[in-house]
XYZ file of C-alpha atoms in Angstrom:
459
model
C -9.209 -32.823 -0.066
C -5.817 -32.398 -1.763
C -3.609 -29.284 -1.570
C -1.784 -28.410 -4.802
C 0.685 -25.653 -5.711
C -0.027 -23.826 -8.965
C 1.258 -20.730 -10.768
C -1.351 -18.739 -8.867
C -0.856 -20.354 -5.516
C -2.780 -22.982 -3.581
C -5.556 -25.017 -5.094
C -7.797 -27.240 -3.016
C -9.131 -30.033 -5.173
C -12.157 -32.104 -4.368
C -14.690 -33.989 -6.400
C -15.564 -32.736 -9.895
C -18.166 -29.988 -9.880
C -18.669 -26.258 -9.897
C -15.574 -24.504 -8.633
C -15.853 -21.879 -5.933
C -12.853 -19.534 -5.856
C -11.336 -18.184 -2.671
C -9.243 -15.665 -4.576
C -6.418 -13.471 -3.383
C -7.930 -10.273 -4.662
C -5.672 -7.407 -5.747
C -7.149 -5.437 -2.899
C -10.322 -4.927 -0.868
C -11.729 -2.805 1.875
C -14.893 -3.799 3.732
C -16.403 -1.799 6.539
C -16.723 -3.645 9.824
C -20.287 -2.383 10.249
C -21.377 -4.259 7.145
C -20.019 -7.583 8.386
C -20.851 -7.232 12.029
C -24.561 -6.481 11.100
C -24.721 -10.001 9.537
C -27.769 -8.860 7.590
C -27.022 -10.868 4.498
C -29.362 -12.149 1.838
C -29.922 -15.924 1.559
C -28.525 -15.683 -1.956
C -25.070 -15.202 -0.419
C -25.053 -18.549 1.456
C -22.683 -20.192 -1.010
C -20.288 -17.213 -0.810
C -20.298 -17.505 2.996
C -19.513 -21.223 2.775
C -16.615 -20.510 0.427
C -15.147 -17.957 2.818
C -15.400 -20.265 5.855
C -13.960 -23.323 4.169
C -11.197 -21.333 2.512
C -10.307 -19.560 5.726
C -9.846 -22.891 7.440
C -7.521 -24.155 4.666
C -5.328 -21.039 4.415
C -4.948 -20.843 8.207
C -3.580 -24.359 8.154
C -0.768 -23.136 5.901
C 0.381 -20.386 8.250
C 1.619 -18.607 10.172
C 3.860 -16.773 7.691
C 6.908 -14.778 8.713
C 9.330 -12.375 7.125
C 12.163 -14.131 8.955
C 11.690 -17.512 7.274
C 13.702 -16.684 4.156
C 17.113 -18.162 3.606
C 18.531 -15.284 1.491
C 19.644 -12.283 3.593
C 19.070 -8.623 2.812
C 22.168 -6.334 2.750
C 21.701 -5.837 6.527
C 22.174 -9.552 7.113
C 19.045 -9.289 9.277
C 16.053 -11.366 8.136
C 13.632 -8.988 9.903
C 14.200 -6.564 6.993
C 12.267 -6.853 3.730
C 14.715 -7.801 0.957
C 12.175 -8.516 -1.763
C 13.904 -8.521 -5.152
C 13.061 -6.539 -8.246
C 11.748 -8.355 -11.299
C 14.881 -7.604 -13.324
C 16.744 -10.098 -15.478
C 20.510 -10.432 -15.683
C 22.268 -10.001 -18.977
C 25.546 -11.695 -18.163
C 26.727 -15.192 -19.146
C 27.587 -16.995 -15.935
C 30.219 -19.474 -14.895
C 28.895 -22.403 -12.745
C 30.394 -20.704 -9.668
C 28.776 -17.373 -10.495
C 25.466 -19.092 -10.984
C 25.206 -19.534 -7.232
C 22.516 -17.224 -6.005
C 24.563 -15.002 -3.643
C 27.293 -14.454 -6.288
C 24.938 -13.899 -9.188
C 23.061 -11.130 -7.328
C 26.226 -9.159 -6.580
C 28.245 -9.618 -9.767
C 25.784 -9.627 -12.720
C 24.239 -6.575 -14.333
C 20.424 -6.551 -14.186
C 17.968 -4.712 -16.373
C 14.221 -4.093 -16.048
C 11.874 -5.556 -18.661
C 8.234 -4.499 -18.238
C 5.904 -7.373 -17.510
C 8.679 -9.983 -17.346
C 9.819 -11.764 -14.224
C 13.191 -13.240 -13.391
C 12.624 -16.638 -11.741
C 15.308 -15.883 -9.124
C 12.910 -13.524 -7.351
C 11.320 -16.634 -5.945
C 14.431 -17.192 -3.857
C 13.047 -14.493 -1.543
C 9.295 -14.729 -0.998
C 8.466 -11.937 1.442
C 5.808 -10.587 -0.919
C 4.091 -13.919 -1.194
C 4.342 -14.435 2.527
C 2.734 -11.052 3.280
C -0.076 -11.546 0.742
C -0.897 -15.007 2.176
C -0.792 -13.617 5.723
C -3.048 -10.682 4.894
C -5.502 -12.985 3.063
C -5.568 -15.263 6.092
C -6.390 -12.354 8.386
C -8.968 -11.065 5.919
C -10.830 -14.377 5.422
C -10.485 -15.742 8.935
C -11.921 -12.533 10.359
C -14.884 -12.868 8.103
C -15.273 -16.549 8.928
C -15.365 -15.649 12.645
C -18.212 -13.215 12.014
C -20.077 -15.684 9.831
C -19.773 -18.647 12.171
C -19.216 -17.198 15.609
C -16.405 -19.724 16.053
C -13.555 -18.073 18.005
C -11.088 -20.433 16.295
C -11.106 -18.213 13.212
C -10.482 -15.039 15.207
C -7.602 -16.801 16.946
C -6.164 -17.737 13.522
C -6.189 -14.092 12.451
C -4.768 -12.864 15.745
C -1.938 -15.374 15.518
C -1.007 -14.110 12.058
C -0.941 -10.503 13.324
C 1.178 -11.364 16.349
C 3.660 -13.389 14.324
C 4.183 -10.858 11.569
C 4.070 -7.523 13.488
C 4.658 -8.070 17.232
C 6.635 -11.188 18.217
C 10.288 -9.986 18.507
C 11.503 -13.291 17.135
C 9.581 -13.016 13.866
C 8.332 -9.453 13.384
C 9.041 -7.328 10.341
C 10.984 -4.139 10.656
C 8.487 -1.359 9.841
C 10.066 -0.080 6.630
C 10.636 -1.144 3.036
C 14.160 0.143 2.617
C 15.130 -2.978 0.678
C 11.897 -3.758 -1.111
C 12.375 -4.764 -4.735
C 16.098 -4.331 -4.378
C 17.771 -4.419 -7.790
C 20.590 -6.919 -7.809
C 23.938 -6.215 -9.393
C 27.400 -4.806 -8.634
C 27.652 -1.955 -6.119
C 25.187 -0.721 -3.514
C 21.983 -2.707 -3.231
C 19.050 -0.696 -1.942
C 15.333 -0.836 -2.455
C 13.292 0.841 -5.141
C 10.131 2.932 -4.771
C 8.183 0.257 -6.622
C 8.698 -2.006 -3.659
C 6.175 -0.023 -1.667
C 3.541 -1.835 -3.765
C 4.497 -5.059 -1.977
C 2.401 -4.098 1.067
C -0.623 -2.912 -0.875
C -2.779 -5.586 0.846
C -2.731 -3.559 4.067
C -6.311 -2.509 3.366
C -7.422 -6.175 3.387
C -5.593 -6.731 6.646
C -7.128 -3.566 8.137
C -10.613 -4.780 7.124
C -10.051 -7.963 9.087
C -8.584 -6.249 12.122
C -11.476 -3.758 12.292
C -13.937 -6.694 12.335
C -12.080 -8.320 15.237
C -11.647 -5.086 17.168
C -15.129 -3.626 16.658
C -16.714 -7.046 17.152
C -14.878 -7.530 20.481
C -13.364 -10.850 19.466
C -11.861 -12.553 22.552
C -8.654 -13.170 20.593
C -8.158 -9.434 19.989
C -6.438 -8.535 23.219
C -5.271 -5.138 24.453
C -1.670 -6.279 24.049
C -2.281 -7.240 20.403
C -4.045 -3.991 19.717
C -1.317 -1.787 21.213
C 1.484 -3.815 19.605
C 0.019 -3.551 16.112
C -0.748 0.133 16.612
C 2.849 0.833 17.596
C 4.133 -0.960 14.520
C 1.674 0.807 12.200
C 2.477 4.267 13.589
C 6.171 3.637 12.957
C 5.458 2.388 9.435
C 3.197 5.399 8.668
C 6.125 7.612 9.664
C 8.310 5.839 7.129
C 5.578 5.822 4.487
C 5.022 9.565 4.679
C 8.649 10.772 4.919
C 11.026 8.261 3.276
C 12.229 9.208 -0.198
C 11.390 5.749 -1.687
C 7.854 6.022 -0.269
C 7.364 9.568 -1.571
C 8.525 8.559 -5.014
C 5.899 5.810 -5.008
C 3.263 8.307 -3.868
C 4.138 10.452 -6.905
C 3.589 7.591 -9.337
C 0.650 8.399 -11.572
C -0.383 4.830 -12.426
C -1.472 1.870 -10.289
C 1.552 2.245 -8.036
C 0.326 5.578 -6.822
C -3.261 4.379 -6.486
C -2.217 1.474 -4.231
C 0.022 3.771 -2.159
C -3.047 5.773 -1.183
C -4.961 2.511 -0.443
C -2.295 1.515 1.958
C -1.758 4.791 3.752
C -5.434 5.635 4.227
C -6.309 2.151 5.558
C -3.515 2.274 8.087
C -4.555 5.735 9.175
C -7.995 4.332 9.915
C -6.459 1.524 11.923
C -4.697 4.059 14.238
C -7.879 6.100 14.541
C -6.689 8.957 12.346
C -9.914 9.361 10.449
C -9.116 12.976 9.504
C -5.788 11.905 8.117
C -7.370 9.113 6.090
C -9.915 11.512 4.632
C -7.155 13.938 3.663
C -5.178 11.109 2.053
C -8.178 9.970 -0.029
C -8.981 13.508 -1.018
C -5.401 14.027 -2.157
C -5.665 10.967 -4.354
C -8.934 11.858 -6.036
C -7.976 15.501 -6.560
C -4.502 14.480 -7.639
C -3.327 11.523 -9.722
C -6.874 10.111 -10.209
C -7.634 13.108 -12.406
C -5.308 11.735 -15.094
C -6.107 8.095 -14.801
C -9.345 7.678 -16.830
C -9.957 9.065 -20.323
C -13.318 10.262 -21.578
C -14.073 6.811 -23.134
C -13.200 4.978 -19.902
C -9.762 3.849 -20.901
C -6.911 3.940 -18.428
C -4.103 5.014 -20.764
C -1.279 4.557 -18.237
C -2.343 0.931 -17.805
C -3.211 0.252 -21.399
C 0.325 1.243 -22.349
C 1.738 -1.621 -20.320
C 2.611 -5.060 -21.576
C -0.525 -6.723 -20.144
C -3.298 -4.097 -20.463
C -6.165 -6.346 -19.352
C -4.390 -7.132 -16.092
C -3.247 -3.533 -15.434
C -6.697 -2.054 -16.156
C -8.283 -4.487 -13.669
C -5.430 -3.918 -11.219
C -5.692 -0.139 -11.068
C -9.511 -0.350 -11.133
C -9.330 -2.460 -7.948
C -7.179 0.236 -6.296
C -9.556 3.008 -7.414
C -12.520 1.122 -5.968
C -10.756 0.601 -2.646
C -9.902 4.312 -2.449
C -13.531 5.136 -3.088
C -14.671 2.629 -0.446
C -12.261 4.004 2.133
C -13.389 7.515 1.136
C -17.017 6.783 1.776
C -16.104 5.173 5.113
C -14.385 8.397 6.260
C -16.912 10.815 4.761
C -15.567 11.553 1.287
C -17.831 10.421 -1.546
C -15.894 9.843 -4.756
C -18.133 7.478 -6.649
C -19.537 10.214 -8.909
C -16.273 12.214 -9.025
C -15.051 12.679 -12.574
C -11.508 12.857 -13.859
C -10.313 15.890 -15.816
C -11.633 14.139 -18.964
C -15.093 13.682 -17.448
C -15.000 9.944 -16.618
C -15.868 8.042 -13.437
C -14.808 4.708 -11.924
C -17.930 3.210 -13.528
C -16.749 4.359 -16.953
C -13.378 2.686 -16.371
C -15.130 -0.575 -15.480
C -17.451 -0.407 -18.508
C -14.482 0.076 -20.795
C -12.448 -2.753 -19.231
C -15.438 -5.110 -19.656
C -15.142 -4.775 -23.445
C -11.866 -6.697 -23.465
C -10.700 -10.194 -22.573
C -7.465 -11.383 -21.093
C -6.883 -13.400 -24.243
C -6.323 -10.144 -26.100
C -3.309 -9.654 -23.847
C -2.306 -13.304 -24.413
C -2.921 -13.972 -20.707
C -6.105 -16.028 -20.296
C -5.215 -16.800 -16.702
C -5.927 -13.157 -15.788
C -9.658 -13.247 -16.705
C -10.946 -13.436 -13.172
C -9.064 -10.296 -12.057
C -11.830 -8.094 -13.384
C -14.793 -9.976 -11.909
C -14.801 -8.557 -8.348
C -14.438 -5.041 -9.813
C -17.509 -5.555 -11.970
C -19.444 -6.789 -9.000
C -18.387 -3.772 -6.893
C -19.472 -1.335 -9.639
C -22.821 -3.113 -10.013
C -23.400 -2.842 -6.256
C -22.547 0.846 -6.076
C -23.953 2.255 -9.292
C -26.858 -0.185 -9.759
C -27.594 -2.904 -12.280
C -31.227 -2.273 -13.247
C -30.836 -3.836 -16.689
C -28.749 -6.731 -15.466
C -25.755 -5.812 -17.582
C -23.195 -6.535 -14.902
C -24.726 -9.685 -13.466
C -25.209 -11.131 -16.940
C -21.640 -10.276 -17.873
C -20.389 -12.060 -14.725
C -22.582 -15.098 -15.411
C -21.230 -15.290 -18.961
C -17.634 -15.314 -17.638
C -18.017 -17.329 -14.378
C -21.112 -19.442 -13.767
C -20.010 -19.866 -10.148
C -19.840 -16.183 -9.298
C -22.594 -16.319 -6.655
C -20.347 -18.674 -4.721
C -17.371 -16.354 -4.893
C -16.487 -14.444 -1.709
C -16.982 -11.028 -3.259
C -20.660 -11.896 -3.854
C -21.192 -11.554 -0.091
C -20.008 -7.958 0.257
C -20.741 -6.621 -3.217
C -24.461 -6.316 -2.654
C -27.047 -5.733 -4.018
C -25.970 -7.920 -6.956
C -28.330 -10.213 -8.775
C -27.401 -13.744 -9.808
C -30.332 -13.875 -12.216
C -27.925 -14.109 -15.143
C -27.501 -17.776 -14.331
C -29.903 -20.238 -15.912
C -31.416 -23.204 -14.146
C -30.614 -21.928 -10.678
C -32.966 -23.208 -7.940
C -35.080 -20.561 -6.244
C -34.228 -19.343 -2.723
C -36.289 -17.496 -0.198
C -35.819 -15.685 3.058
C -34.396 -12.283 3.936
C -33.537 -10.281 0.842
C -32.513 -7.058 2.561
C -28.913 -5.911 2.557
C -27.438 -3.249 4.845
C -25.550 -0.066 4.111
C -21.864 -0.480 3.441
C -18.923 1.716 2.559
C -19.674 1.048 -1.086
C -23.208 2.440 -0.873
C -24.652 -1.061 -1.100
C -28.311 -0.729 -0.150
C -31.400 -2.419 -1.489
C -32.555 -5.933 -1.969
C -31.629 -8.965 -3.978
C -34.515 -11.301 -4.901
C -32.485 -13.272 -7.376
C -32.309 -17.044 -7.625
C -29.646 -18.994 -5.800
C -27.136 -20.872 -7.855
C -26.574 -24.496 -6.881
C -22.864 -25.047 -6.147
C -21.024 -28.160 -5.176
C -18.363 -27.894 -2.501
C -15.177 -27.628 -4.489
C -12.958 -24.845 -3.147
C -10.121 -23.176 -4.973
C -7.681 -20.937 -3.160
C -5.694 -18.604 -5.402
C -2.859 -16.868 -3.514
C 0.647 -15.726 -4.242
C 2.215 -17.720 -1.496
C 4.767 -19.421 -3.728
C 4.997 -17.109 -6.637
C 5.855 -13.650 -5.296
C 2.473 -12.269 -6.312
C 3.207 -12.764 -9.985
C -0.448 -12.157 -10.805
C -0.764 -9.000 -8.783
C 2.397 -7.000 -9.261
C 2.495 -3.655 -11.052
């Protein structure tokens, strides 16, 4: 099997056939109880296989570190996060000025919504973190699925390298995240807080290892991560950059609450997590969905299909975390009388091509599956929509945890039998799935942001 680099990350290419995507989702939160119960329908077998095979492949690429960059932050300490803003310079350069370190300190930079300056790839902390969190997320699931401790060890190694090992650990703040280059003082921007939005995926994986008593999850690892997280929570709840991001009314604010609530769960502050989620749903959420289901703050952006799907993912994660800590937001309406389901229904009426970005089509798929699992799909609207967009969707990882979800929208799929019961999850996923199993060949695709600074998933 060959490993390729693409605009979206890593692609594992095998023989021609139906493609199974191990996608770096914008964000996810899965309760450990759901996975550890292992009470999955036989229709999810292909999704399980995709997770296991993909986990093995991404683990082989790690571990990732914040210290591996060659461009220094203003502190001259690689342990700090010097991720660069997506701003473009407006100055004609001499050959000498064109050198990276001179360009960043002498040229004026401006922000252009939806456009990316290629020089941000000189510093890839964001891509490194997303790849690391995906590795923890998928390897933890693979450990539960297979019982093979190798996968738990893979996840534990990533955690130790990124957060605990003094030689490679990240400083627990984002003071230089999305630093805007140019003359004068170079400090981070509040938008840089978005760079660690995938904390809820990482927390999902850690909770599986911890609650499942994985041998690789040692007391030293647990206490080390908890110390780091407590320090970062302190920064996230008091620093001016973090508080500016919290106040953002679009997807930036939504992902801030994802991040904070998930980390509060990790340090056993369930009451704090519930308060955080309540603040989101009684606060900025109220202005995020119009009566017709539109998300006007996202529609106004340069790539509305992407941004609708992006913020929808964050809203779903906030609702999942809410249910986990005892706050049910699935039926909660915005000030205009709309729910998360309404936002999904509206987003489904568009295609990425209408935003001139066909590569973004798949961003919406896991959100549709999540909504189907939570709100129900009695008429098959959601499963048929997914089948029309992606014939391989029963082999996608999200098909395992977004249950019940029928794959009956696919034609010519061989029948499957066995256990059709699915357990309770944070998304309210109860019921059964007696759908037919799609036949999928073993061709695995891994979409991450390892090389490209999360170009697909940045707000």
